Short mmCIF file of C-alpha atoms in Angstrom, two decimals:
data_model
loop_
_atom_site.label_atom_id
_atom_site.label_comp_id
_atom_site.label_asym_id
_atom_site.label_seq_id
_atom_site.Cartn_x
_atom_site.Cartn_y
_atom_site.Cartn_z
CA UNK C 1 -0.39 -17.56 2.13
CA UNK C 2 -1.62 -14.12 2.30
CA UNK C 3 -4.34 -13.10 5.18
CA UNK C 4 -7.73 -11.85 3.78
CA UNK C 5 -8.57 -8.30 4.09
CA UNK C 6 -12.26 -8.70 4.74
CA UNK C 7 -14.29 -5.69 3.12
CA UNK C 8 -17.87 -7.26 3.15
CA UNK C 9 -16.86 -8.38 6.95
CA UNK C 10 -15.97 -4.38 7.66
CA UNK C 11 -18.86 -3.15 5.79
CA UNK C 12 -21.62 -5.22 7.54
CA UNK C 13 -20.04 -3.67 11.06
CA UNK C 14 -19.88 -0.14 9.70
CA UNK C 15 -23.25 -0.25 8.34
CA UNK C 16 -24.63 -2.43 11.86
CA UNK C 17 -22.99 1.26 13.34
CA UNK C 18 -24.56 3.75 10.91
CA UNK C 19 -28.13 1.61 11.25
CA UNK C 20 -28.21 2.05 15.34
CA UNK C 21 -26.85 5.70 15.17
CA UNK C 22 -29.59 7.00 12.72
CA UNK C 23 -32.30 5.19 15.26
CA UNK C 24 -31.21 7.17 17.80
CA UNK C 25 -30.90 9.91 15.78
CA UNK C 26 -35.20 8.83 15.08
CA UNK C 27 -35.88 7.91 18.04
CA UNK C 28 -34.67 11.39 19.54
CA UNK C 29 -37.28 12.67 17.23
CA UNK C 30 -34.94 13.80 14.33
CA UNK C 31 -35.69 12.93 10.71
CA UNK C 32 -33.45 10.18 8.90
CA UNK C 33 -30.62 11.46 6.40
CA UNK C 34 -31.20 11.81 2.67
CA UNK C 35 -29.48 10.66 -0.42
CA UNK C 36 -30.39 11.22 -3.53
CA UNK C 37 -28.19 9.45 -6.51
CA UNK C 38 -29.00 10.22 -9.94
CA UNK C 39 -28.87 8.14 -12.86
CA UNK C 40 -29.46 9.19 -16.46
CA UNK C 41 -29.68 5.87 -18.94
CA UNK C 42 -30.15 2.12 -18.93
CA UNK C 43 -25.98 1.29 -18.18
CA UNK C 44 -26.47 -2.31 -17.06
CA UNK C 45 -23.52 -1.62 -14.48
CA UNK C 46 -24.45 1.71 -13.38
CA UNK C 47 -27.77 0.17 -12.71
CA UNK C 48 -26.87 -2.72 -10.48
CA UNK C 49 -24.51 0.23 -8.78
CA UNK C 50 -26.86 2.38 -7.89
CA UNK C 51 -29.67 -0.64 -6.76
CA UNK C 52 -27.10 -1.73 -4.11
CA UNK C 53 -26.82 1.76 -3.01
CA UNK C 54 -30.73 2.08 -3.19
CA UNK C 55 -30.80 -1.15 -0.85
CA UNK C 56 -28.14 -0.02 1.08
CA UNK C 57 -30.08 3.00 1.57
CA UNK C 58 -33.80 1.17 2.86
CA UNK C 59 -31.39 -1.22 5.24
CA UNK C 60 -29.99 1.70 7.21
CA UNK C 61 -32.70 4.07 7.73
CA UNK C 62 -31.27 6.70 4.82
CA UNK C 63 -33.88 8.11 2.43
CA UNK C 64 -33.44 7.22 -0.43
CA UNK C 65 -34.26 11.01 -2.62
CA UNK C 66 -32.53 9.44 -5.79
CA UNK C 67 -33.96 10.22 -9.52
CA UNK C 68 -33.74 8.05 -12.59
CA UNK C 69 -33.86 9.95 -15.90
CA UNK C 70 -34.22 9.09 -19.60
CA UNK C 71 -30.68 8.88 -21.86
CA UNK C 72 -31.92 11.48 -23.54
CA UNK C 73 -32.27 14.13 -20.67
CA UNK C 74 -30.23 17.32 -21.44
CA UNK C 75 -27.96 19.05 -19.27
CA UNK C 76 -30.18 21.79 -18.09
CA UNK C 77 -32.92 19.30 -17.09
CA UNK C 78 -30.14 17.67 -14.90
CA UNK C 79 -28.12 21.13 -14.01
CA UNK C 80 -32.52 22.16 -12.54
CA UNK C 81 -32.26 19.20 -10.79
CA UNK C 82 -29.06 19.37 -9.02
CA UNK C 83 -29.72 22.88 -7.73
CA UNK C 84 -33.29 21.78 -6.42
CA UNK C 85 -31.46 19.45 -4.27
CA UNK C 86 -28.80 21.35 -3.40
CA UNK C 87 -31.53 23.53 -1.20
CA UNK C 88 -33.50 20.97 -0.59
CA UNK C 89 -33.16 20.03 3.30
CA UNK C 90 -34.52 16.50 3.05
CA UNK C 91 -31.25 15.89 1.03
CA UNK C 92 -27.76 16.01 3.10
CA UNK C 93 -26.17 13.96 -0.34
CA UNK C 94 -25.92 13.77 -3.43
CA UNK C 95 -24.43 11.50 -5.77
CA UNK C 96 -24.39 11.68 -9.79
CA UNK C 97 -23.77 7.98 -11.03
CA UNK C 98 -21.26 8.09 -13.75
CA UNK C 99 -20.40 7.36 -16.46
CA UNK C 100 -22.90 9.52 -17.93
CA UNK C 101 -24.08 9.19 -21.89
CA UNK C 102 -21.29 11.53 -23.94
CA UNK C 103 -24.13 14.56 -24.55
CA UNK C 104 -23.60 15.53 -20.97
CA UNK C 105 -20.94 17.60 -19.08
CA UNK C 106 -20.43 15.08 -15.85
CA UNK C 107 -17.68 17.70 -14.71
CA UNK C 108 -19.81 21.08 -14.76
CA UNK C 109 -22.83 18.75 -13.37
CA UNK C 110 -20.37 17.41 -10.66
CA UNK C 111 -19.12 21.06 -9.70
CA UNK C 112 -22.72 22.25 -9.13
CA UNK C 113 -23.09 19.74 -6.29
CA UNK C 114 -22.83 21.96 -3.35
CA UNK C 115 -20.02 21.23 -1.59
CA UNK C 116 -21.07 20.07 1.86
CA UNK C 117 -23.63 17.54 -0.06
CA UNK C 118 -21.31 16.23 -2.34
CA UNK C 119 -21.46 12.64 -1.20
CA UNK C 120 -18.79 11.36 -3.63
CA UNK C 121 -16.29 13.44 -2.54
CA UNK C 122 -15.61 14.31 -5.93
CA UNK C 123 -16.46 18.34 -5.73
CA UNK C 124 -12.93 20.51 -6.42
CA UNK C 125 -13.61 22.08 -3.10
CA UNK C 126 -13.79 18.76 -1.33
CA UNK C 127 -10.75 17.85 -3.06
CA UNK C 128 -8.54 20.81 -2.41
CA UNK C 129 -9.34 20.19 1.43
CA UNK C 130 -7.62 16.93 1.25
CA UNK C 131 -5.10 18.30 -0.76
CA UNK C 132 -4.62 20.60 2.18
CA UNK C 133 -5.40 18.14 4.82
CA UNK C 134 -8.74 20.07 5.93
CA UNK C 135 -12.16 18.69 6.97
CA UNK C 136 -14.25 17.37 4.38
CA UNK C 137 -16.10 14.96 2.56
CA UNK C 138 -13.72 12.19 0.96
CA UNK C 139 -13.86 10.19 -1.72
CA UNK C 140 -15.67 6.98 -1.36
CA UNK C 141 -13.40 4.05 -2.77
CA UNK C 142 -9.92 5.40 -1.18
CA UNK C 143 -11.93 6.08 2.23
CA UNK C 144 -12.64 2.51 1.92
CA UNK C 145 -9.53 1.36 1.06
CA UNK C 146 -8.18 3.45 4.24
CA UNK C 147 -10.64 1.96 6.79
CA UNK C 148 -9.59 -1.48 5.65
CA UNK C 149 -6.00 -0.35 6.60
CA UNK C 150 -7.26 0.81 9.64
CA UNK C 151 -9.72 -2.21 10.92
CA UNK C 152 -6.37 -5.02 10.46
CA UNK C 153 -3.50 -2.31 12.36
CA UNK C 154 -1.94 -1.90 9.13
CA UNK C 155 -0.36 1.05 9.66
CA UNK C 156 0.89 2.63 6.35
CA UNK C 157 3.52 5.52 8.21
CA UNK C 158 6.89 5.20 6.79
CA UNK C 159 5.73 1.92 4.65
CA UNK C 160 6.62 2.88 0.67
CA UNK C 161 3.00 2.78 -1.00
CA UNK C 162 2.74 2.02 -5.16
CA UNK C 163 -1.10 3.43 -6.35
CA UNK C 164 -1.03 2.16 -9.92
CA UNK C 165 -3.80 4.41 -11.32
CA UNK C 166 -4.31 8.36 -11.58
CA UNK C 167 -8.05 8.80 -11.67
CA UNK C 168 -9.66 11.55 -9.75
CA UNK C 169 -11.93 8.93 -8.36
CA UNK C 170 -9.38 6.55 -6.89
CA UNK C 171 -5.69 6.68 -7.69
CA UNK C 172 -4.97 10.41 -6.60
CA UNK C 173 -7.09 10.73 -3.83
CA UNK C 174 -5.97 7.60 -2.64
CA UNK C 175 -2.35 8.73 -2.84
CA UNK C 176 -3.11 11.93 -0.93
CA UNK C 177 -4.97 9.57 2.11
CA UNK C 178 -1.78 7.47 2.61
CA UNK C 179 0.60 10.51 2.25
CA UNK C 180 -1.35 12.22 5.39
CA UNK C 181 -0.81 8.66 7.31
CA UNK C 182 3.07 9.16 6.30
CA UNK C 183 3.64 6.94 3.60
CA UNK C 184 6.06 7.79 1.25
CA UNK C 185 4.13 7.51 -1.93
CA UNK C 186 4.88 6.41 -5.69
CA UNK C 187 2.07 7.01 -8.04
CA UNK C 188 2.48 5.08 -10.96
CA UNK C 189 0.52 4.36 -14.41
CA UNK C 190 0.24 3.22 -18.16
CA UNK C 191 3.36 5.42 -19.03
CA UNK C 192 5.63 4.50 -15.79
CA UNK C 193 9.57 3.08 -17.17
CA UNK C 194 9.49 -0.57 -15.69
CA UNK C 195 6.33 -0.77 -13.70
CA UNK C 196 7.04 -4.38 -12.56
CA UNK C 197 10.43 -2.70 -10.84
CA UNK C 198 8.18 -0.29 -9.06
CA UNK C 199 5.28 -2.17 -8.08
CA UNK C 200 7.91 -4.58 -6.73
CA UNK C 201 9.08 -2.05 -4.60
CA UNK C 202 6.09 -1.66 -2.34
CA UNK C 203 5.13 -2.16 1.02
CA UNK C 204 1.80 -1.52 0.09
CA UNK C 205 0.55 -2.03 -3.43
CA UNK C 206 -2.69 -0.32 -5.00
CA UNK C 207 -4.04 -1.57 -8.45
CA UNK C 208 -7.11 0.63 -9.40
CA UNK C 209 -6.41 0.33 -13.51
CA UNK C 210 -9.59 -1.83 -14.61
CA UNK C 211 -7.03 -4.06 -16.80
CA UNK C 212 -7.50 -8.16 -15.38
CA UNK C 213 -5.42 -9.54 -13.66
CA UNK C 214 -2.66 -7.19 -14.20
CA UNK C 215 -0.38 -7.44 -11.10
CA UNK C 216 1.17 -11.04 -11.06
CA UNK C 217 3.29 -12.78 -8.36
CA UNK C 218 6.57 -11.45 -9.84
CA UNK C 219 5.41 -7.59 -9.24
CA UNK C 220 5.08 -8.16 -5.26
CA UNK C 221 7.07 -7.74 -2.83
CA UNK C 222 6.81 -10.88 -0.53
CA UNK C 223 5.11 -9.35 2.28
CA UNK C 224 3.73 -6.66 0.72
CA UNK C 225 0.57 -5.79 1.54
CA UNK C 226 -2.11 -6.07 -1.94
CA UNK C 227 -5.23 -3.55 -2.47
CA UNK C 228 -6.98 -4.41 -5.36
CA UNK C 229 -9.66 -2.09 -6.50
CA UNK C 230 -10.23 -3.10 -10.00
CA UNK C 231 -13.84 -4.91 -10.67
CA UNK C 232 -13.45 -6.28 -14.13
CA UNK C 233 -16.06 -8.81 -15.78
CA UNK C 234 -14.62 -11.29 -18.16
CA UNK C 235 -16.48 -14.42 -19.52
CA UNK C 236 -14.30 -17.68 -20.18
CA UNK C 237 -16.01 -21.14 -20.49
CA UNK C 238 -19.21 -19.53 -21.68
CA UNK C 239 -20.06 -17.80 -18.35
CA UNK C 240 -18.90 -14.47 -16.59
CA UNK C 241 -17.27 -13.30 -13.49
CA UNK C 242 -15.74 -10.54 -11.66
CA UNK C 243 -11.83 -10.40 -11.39
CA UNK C 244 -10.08 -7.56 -10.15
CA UNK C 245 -6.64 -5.91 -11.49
CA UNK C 246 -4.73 -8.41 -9.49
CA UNK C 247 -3.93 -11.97 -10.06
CA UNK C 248 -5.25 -13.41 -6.99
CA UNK C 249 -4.57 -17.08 -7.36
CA UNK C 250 -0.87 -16.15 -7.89
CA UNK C 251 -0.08 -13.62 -5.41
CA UNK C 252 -1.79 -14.73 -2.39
CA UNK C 253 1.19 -16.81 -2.22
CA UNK C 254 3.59 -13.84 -2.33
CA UNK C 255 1.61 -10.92 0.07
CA UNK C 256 1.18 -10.81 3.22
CA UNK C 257 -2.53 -9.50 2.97
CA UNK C 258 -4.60 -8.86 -0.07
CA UNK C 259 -7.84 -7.71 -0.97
CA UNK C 260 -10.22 -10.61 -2.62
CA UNK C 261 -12.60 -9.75 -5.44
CA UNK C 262 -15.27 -9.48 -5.27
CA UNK C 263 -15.72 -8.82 -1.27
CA UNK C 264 -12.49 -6.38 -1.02
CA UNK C 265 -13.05 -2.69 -1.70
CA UNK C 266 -16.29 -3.09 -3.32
CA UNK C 267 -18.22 -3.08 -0.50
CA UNK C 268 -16.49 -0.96 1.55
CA UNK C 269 -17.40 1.63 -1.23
CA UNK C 270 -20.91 1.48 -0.83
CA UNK C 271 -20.86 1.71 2.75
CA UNK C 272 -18.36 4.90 2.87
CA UNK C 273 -21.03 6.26 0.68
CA UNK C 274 -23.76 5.89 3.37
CA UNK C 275 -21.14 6.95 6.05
CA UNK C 276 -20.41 10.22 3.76
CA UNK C 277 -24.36 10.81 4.02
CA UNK C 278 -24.80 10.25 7.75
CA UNK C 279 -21.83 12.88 8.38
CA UNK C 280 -23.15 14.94 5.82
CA UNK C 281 -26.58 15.04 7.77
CA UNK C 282 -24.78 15.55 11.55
CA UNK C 283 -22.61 18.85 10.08
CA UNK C 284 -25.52 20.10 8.43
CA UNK C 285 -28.17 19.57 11.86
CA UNK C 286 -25.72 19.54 14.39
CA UNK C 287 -23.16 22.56 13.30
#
């Protein structure tokens, strides 16, 4: 029976951190961080996202600088906006909550973030310096994913690591984090010969495909560790929940640790977020 790898657990202690450090940061007389996440459209998911980040936001001390625009807003409205808050100093992130409605360029809107604001980690310049193992901000979900590994000593050097999923989001950054920690790393996806065979090969397994339910008991390792970073809604008996891209009832028997959903990644997400922001704000004030 596999132990739980606690994200809500780890999120409430990172966030109890972040909450007493910008106090101080107050009470020294200094004003509280800014984020400001933008959200163009009525997505019912992208709006429950970006409330938990909004609440996230009031519970910590952050200011919350965020914008909410019609689906009809055109790219120059948004492109105005970005570089308003880009030399704004009330802001220290910024955060464009995708997807976006198909009118819009998300990738020429996400590359006029500046750089040292770009709270999603998502800018090319943010990514090249983890390609190159430089200073920067990082991507939210794998940063999560990594302090998980981090809080329960699970120490991924010289452990073979499986990320099943090449998104720029999760799945490649993700693979660059554990390469730096000296895993040796197998990125696999929809067009991989034999995935079972591979996944099965894994120390530590990452499924971040949104596809329920995908990795069964037979694709573990027994021992392996299990990171599951899908959030998938299905409805079955007339009701809906969240699954992730794991089977959970079925390989909890099989891993050594695994990631539940919900109360894995997803919250560790939101709080890497608000971590991004504070460091964000300490570069930018403190040099």
């Amino acid at each position: 029976m596999a132990d739980i790898l606690d994200g809500k657990a780890l999120a409430q202690k990172l966030q109890t951190d972040l909450a007493q450090q910008i106090a101080k940061i107050k009470a020294a007389g200094g004003r509280s961080p800014g984020l400001a996440v933008l959200m163009v459209g009525d997505n019912p998911a992208s709006t429950a996202y970006v409330r938990n980040k909004e609440r996230a936001c009031e519970k910590l001390g952050i200011v919350s600088l965020g914008k909410h625009f019609p689906a009809n807003t055109t790219q120059a409205e948004l492109s105005q906006v970005i570089d308003e808050l880009n030399h704004d100093d009330r802001v220290d992130g910024i955060l464009v909550q995708l997807p976006l409605p198909d009118h819009l360029d998300s990738v020429a809107l996400l590359n006029q973030i500046h750089p040292d604001k770009d709270a999603d980690g998502l800018h090319p310049m943010n990514l090249g310096r983890l390609v190159r193992g430089e200073v920067g901000l990082q991507s939210c979900t794998p940063a999560g994913v990594m302090k998980l590994l981090e809080e329960y000593h699970i120490d991924p050097r010289g452990k073979h690591a499986v990320v099943i999923g090449r998104s720029i989001l999760v799945g490649k950054p993700l693979g660059l984090m554990l390469l730096a920690q000296d895993a040796t790393v197998t990125m696999a996806h929809s067009h991989t010969p034999d995935l079972p065979a591979v996944a099965r090969s894994a120390n530590i397994l990452v499924a971040a495909v949104g596809r329920p339910n995908l990795i069964t008991a037979d694709m573990v390792k027994p021992g392996a560790v299990v990171i599951d970073v899908g959030i998938n809604r299905i409805t079955d008996d007339g009701g809906g929940r969240l699954v992730g891209d794991v089977d959970f009832a079925s390989v909890k028997d099989v891993a050594s640790w695994i990631t539940p959903v919900p109360g894995g990644v997803g919250p560790m997400t939101v709080t890497m977020l608000m971590a991004n922001t504070v460091w964000s704000y300490l570069r930018r004030v403190a040099g």
